[in-house]
mmCIF file of C-alpha atoms in Angstrom:
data_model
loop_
_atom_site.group_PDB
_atom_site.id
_atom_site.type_symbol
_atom_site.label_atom_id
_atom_site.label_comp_id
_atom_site.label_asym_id
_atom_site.label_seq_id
_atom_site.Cartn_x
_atom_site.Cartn_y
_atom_site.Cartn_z
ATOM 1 C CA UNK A 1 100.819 77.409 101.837
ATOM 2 C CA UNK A 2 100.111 81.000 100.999
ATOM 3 C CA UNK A 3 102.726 82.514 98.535
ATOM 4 C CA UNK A 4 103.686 85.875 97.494
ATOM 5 C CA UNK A 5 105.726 86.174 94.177
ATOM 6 C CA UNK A 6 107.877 89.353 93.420
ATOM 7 C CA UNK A 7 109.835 89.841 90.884
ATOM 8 C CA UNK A 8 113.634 89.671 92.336
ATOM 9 C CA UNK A 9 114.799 92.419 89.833
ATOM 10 C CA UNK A 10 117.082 93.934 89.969
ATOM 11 C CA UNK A 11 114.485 96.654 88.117
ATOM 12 C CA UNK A 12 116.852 99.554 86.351
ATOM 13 C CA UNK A 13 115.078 103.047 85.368
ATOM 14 C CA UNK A 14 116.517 106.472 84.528
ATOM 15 C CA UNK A 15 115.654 109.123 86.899
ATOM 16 C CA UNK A 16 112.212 110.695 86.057
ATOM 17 C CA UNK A 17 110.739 107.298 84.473
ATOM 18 C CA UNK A 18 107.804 105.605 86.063
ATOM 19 C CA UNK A 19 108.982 102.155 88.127
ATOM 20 C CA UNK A 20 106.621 98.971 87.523
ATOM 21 C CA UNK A 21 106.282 96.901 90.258
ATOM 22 C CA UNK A 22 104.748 93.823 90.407
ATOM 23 C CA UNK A 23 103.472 90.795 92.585
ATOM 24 C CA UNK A 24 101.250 87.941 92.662
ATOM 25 C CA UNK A 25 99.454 85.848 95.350
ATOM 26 C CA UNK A 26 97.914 82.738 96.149
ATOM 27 C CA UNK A 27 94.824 83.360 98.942
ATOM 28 C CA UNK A 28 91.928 84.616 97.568
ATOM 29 C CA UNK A 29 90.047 85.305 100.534
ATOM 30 C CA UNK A 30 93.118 87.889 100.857
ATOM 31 C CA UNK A 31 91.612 91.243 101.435
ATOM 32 C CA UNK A 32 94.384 93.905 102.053
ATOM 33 C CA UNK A 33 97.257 94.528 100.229
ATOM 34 C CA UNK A 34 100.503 96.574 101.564
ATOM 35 C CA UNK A 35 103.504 98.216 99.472
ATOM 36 C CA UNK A 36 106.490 98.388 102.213
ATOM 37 C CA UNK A 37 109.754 99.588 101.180
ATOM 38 C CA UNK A 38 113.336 98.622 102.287
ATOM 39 C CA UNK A 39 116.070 100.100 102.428
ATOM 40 C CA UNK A 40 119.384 97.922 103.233
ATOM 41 C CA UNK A 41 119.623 97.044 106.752
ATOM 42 C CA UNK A 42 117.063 98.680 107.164
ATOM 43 C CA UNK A 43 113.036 97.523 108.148
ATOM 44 C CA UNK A 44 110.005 97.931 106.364
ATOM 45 C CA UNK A 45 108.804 101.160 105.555
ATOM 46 C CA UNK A 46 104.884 101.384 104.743
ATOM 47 C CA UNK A 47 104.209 103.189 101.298
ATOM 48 C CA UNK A 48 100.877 102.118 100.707
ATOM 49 C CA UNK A 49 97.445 99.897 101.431
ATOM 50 C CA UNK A 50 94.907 98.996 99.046
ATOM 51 C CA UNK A 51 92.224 97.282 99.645
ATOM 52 C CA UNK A 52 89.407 97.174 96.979
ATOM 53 C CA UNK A 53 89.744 96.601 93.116
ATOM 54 C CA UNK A 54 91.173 99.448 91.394
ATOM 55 C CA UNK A 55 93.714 102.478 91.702
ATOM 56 C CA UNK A 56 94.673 104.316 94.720
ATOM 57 C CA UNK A 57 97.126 107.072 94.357
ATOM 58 C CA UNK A 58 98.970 108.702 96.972
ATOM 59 C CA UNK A 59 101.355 111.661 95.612
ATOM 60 C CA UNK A 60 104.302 109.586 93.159
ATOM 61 C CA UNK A 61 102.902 106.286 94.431
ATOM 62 C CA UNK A 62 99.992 104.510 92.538
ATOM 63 C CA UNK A 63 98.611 100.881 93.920
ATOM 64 C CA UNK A 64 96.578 98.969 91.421
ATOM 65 C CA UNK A 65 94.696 95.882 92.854
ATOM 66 C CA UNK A 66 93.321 93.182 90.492
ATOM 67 C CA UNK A 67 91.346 90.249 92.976
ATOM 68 C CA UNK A 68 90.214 88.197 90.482
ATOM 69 C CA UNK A 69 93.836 88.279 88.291
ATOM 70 C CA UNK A 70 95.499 88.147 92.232
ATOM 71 C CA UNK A 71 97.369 90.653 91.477
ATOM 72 C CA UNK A 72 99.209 93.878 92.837
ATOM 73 C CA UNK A 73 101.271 96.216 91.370
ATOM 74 C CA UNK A 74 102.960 99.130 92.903
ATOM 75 C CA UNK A 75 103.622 102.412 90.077
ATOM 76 C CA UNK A 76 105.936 105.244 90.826
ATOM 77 C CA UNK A 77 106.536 107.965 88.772
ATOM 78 C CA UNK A 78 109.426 110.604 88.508
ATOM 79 C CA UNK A 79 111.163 108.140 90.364
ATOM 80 C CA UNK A 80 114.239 109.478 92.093
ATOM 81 C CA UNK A 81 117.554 108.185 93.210
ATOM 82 C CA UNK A 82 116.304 108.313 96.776
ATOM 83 C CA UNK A 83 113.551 105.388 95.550
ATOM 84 C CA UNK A 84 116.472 103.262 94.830
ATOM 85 C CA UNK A 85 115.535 100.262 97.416
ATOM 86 C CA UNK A 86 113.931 96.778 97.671
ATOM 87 C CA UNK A 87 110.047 96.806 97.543
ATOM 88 C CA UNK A 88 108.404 94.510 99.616
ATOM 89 C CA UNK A 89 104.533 93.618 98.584
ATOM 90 C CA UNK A 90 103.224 91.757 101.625
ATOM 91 C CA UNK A 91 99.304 90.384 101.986
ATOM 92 C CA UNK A 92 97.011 89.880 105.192
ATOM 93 C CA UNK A 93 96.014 86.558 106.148
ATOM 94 C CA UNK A 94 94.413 85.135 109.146
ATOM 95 C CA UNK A 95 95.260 87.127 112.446
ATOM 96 C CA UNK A 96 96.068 89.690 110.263
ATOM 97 C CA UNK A 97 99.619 88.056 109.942
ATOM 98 C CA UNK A 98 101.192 89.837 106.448
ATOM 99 C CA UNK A 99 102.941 87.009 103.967
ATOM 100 C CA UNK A 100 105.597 88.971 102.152
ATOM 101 C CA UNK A 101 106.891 88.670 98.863
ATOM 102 C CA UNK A 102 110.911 88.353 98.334
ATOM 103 C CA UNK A 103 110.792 91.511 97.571
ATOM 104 C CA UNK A 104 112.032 93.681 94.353
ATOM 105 C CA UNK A 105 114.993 95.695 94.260
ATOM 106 C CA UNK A 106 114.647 98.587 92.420
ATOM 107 C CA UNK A 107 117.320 101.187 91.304
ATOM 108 C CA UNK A 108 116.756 104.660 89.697
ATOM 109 C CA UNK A 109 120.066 105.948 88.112
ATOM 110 C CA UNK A 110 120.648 109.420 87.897
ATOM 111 C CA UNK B 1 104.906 110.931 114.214
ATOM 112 C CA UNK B 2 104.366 108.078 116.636
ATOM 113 C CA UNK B 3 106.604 105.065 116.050
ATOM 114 C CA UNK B 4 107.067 101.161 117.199
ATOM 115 C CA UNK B 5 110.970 101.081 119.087
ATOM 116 C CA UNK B 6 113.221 98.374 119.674
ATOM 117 C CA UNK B 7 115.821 97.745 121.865
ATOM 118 C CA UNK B 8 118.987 96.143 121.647
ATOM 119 C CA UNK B 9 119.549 97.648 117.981
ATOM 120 C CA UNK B 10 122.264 94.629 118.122
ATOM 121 C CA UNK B 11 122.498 91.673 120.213
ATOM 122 C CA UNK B 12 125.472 89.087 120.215
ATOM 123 C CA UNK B 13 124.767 85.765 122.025
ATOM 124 C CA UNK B 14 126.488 82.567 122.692
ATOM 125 C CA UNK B 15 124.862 79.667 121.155
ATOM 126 C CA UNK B 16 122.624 78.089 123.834
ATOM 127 C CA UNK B 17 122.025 81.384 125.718
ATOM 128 C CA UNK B 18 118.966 82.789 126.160
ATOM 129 C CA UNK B 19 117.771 86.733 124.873
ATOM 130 C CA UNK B 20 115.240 88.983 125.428
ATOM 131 C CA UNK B 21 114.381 91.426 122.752
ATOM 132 C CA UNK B 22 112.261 94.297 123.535
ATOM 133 C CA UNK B 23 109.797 96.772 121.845
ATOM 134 C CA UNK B 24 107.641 99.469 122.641
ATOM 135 C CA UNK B 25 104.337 99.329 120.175
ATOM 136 C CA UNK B 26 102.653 102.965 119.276
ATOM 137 C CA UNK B 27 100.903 103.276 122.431
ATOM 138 C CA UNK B 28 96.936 103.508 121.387
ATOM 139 C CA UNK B 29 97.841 99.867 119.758
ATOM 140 C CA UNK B 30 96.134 96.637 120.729
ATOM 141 C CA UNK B 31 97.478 94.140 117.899
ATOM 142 C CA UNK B 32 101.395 93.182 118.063
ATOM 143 C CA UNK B 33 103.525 91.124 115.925
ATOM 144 C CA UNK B 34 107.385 89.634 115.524
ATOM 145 C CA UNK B 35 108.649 89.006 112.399
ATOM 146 C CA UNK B 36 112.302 87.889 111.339
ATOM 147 C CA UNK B 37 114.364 88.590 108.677
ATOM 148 C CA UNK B 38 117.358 86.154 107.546
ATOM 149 C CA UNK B 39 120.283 87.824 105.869
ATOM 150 C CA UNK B 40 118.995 87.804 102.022
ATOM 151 C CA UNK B 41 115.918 86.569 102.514
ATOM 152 C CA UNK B 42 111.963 86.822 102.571
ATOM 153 C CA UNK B 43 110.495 88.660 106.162
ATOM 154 C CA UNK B 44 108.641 85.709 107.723
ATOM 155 C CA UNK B 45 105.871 85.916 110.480
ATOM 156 C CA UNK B 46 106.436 84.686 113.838
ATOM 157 C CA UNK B 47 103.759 85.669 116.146
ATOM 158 C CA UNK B 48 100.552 87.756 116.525
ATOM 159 C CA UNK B 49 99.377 89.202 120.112
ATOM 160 C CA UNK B 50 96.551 90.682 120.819
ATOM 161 C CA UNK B 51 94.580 91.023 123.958
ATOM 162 C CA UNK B 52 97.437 89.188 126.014
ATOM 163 C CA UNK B 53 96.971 86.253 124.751
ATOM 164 C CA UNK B 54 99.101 84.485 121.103
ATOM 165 C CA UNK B 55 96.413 84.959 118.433
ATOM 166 C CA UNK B 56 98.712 83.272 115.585
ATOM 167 C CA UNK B 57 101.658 82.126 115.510
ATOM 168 C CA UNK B 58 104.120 80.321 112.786
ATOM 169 C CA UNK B 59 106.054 76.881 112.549
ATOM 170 C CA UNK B 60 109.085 78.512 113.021
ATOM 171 C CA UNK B 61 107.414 79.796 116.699
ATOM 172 C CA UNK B 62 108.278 77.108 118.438
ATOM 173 C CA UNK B 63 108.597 75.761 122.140
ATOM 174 C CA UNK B 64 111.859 77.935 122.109
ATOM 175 C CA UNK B 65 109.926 81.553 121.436
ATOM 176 C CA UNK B 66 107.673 83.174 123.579
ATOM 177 C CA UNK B 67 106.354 86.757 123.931
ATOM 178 C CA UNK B 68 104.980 88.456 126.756
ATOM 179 C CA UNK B 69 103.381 92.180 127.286
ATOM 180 C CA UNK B 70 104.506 92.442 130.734
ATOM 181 C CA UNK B 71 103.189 96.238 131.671
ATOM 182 C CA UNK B 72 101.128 98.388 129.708
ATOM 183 C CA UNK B 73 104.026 99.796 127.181
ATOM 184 C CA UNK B 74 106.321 96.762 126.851
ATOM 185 C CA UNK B 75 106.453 93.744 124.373
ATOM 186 C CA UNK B 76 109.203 91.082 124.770
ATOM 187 C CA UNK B 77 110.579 88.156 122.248
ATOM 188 C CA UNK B 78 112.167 85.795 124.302
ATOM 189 C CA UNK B 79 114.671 83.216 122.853
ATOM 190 C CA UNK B 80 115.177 80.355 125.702
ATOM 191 C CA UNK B 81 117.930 78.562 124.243
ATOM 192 C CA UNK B 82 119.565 79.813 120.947
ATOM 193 C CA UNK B 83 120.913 78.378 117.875
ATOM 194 C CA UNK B 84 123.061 79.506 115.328
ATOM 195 C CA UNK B 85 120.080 79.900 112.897
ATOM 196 C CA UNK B 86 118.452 82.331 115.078
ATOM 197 C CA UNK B 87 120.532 85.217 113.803
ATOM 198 C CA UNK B 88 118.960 87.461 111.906
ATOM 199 C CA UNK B 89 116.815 90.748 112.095
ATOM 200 C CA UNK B 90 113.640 90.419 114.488
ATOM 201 C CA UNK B 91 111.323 92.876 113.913
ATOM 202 C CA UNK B 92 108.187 94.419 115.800
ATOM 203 C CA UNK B 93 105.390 95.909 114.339
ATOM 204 C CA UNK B 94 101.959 97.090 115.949
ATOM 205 C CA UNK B 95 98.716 97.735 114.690
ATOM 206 C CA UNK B 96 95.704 99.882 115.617
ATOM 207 C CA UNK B 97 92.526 98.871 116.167
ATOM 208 C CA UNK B 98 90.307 98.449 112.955
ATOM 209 C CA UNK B 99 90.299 95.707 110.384
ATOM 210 C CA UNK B 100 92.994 95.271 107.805
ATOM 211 C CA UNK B 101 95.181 98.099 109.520
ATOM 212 C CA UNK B 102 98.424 98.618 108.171
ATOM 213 C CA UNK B 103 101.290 97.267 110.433
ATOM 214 C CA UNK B 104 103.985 99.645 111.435
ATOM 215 C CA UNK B 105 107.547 98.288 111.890
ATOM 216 C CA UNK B 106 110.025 99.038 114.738
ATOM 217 C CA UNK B 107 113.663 99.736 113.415
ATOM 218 C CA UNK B 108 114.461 96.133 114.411
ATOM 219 C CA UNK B 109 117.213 94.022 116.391
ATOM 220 C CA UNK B 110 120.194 92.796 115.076
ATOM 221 C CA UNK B 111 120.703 88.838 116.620
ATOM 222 C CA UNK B 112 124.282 87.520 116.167
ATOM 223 C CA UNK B 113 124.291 84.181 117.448
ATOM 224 C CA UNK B 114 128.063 82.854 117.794
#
């Protein structure tokens, strides 16, 4: 059974402050990793892929990938009111199905 | 910016009915997927399509789900006979051609099963 664990949060920061998100998973042979954001009601948003060891950084949004730790974590920095939703780490499998975490919910308070 | 649609944003059903739910993929596309979403909980695979044929599919796919691409644009979920624990948020997502591809999600439909 492949699992991916996400902290349920709910994860509190002050406007401006940089958000730590984090998630584990259980497939090693797992080789792409996906940040997808949520707002209520709402369906997953894309925010970022990684897919080798290391940092990628897109604008407020750094994705740090750790293979042999299996581990992802999703940074955001300044974070604004407008990030205030649930973040969704999800991993490819076989037929490049994703296996999402629960998901984090994440509020920024102004 | 192209995106993945859906249609009905909201379908109500009577228990033991069947539904269609449809979506367009981004049109240069060749890899299609249904998730689901329960109220409060985790987004959970259903089925992969690709080449129109079922490349994966989950245990919760079962002889009551099928899917079907029948013209070049359209992608169809099709319920035969549903139960209350259907309801919930189906989703679509597509995928271009390339490995490890992000998915793109349609805006998803609503299933209300009385």
């Amino acid at each position: 059974q492949k699992e991916v664990e996400q902290n349920s949060g709910p994860l509190s920061v002050p406007e401006g402050a940089i958000a730590s998100l984090n998630c584990t998973y259980s497939d090693r042979v797992s080789q792409s990793f996906f940040w997808y954001r949520q707002y209520s009601g709402k369906s997953p948003e894309l925010i970022m892929s990684i897919y080798s060891n290391g940092d990628k950084e897109d604008g407020r949004f750094t994705a740090q990938l750790n293979k042999a730790s299996q581990y992802v974590s999703l940074l955001i920095r300044d974070s604004q009111p407008s990030d205030s939703a649930t973040y969704l780490c999800a991993v490819n499998g076989a037929g490049n199905m994703l296996t999402f975490g629960g998901g984090t919910r994440l509020m920024v308070k102004p | 910016e192209p995106e993945v649609t859906q249609t009905p944003s909201h379908q109500v059903t009577q228990m033991g009915q069947e539904v269609i739910l449809r979506c367009v993929p981004i049109s240069n596309h060749l890899y299609f997927y249904w998730y689901r979403q329960i109220l409060g909980q985790k987004v959970e695979f259903l089925v992969s399509f690709y080449n129109n044929e079922i490349s994966e599919k989950s245990e919760i796919f079962d002889d009551q789900f099928s899917v079907e691409r029948p013209d070049g644009s359209n992608f169809t979920l099709k319920i035969r006979s549903t139960k209350l624990e259907d309801s919930a948020m189906y989703f679509c997502a597509s995928m271009g051609q390339g490995a490890s591809q992000p998915q793109h999600f349609g805006d998803g439909t609503r299933l209300s099963i009385l």
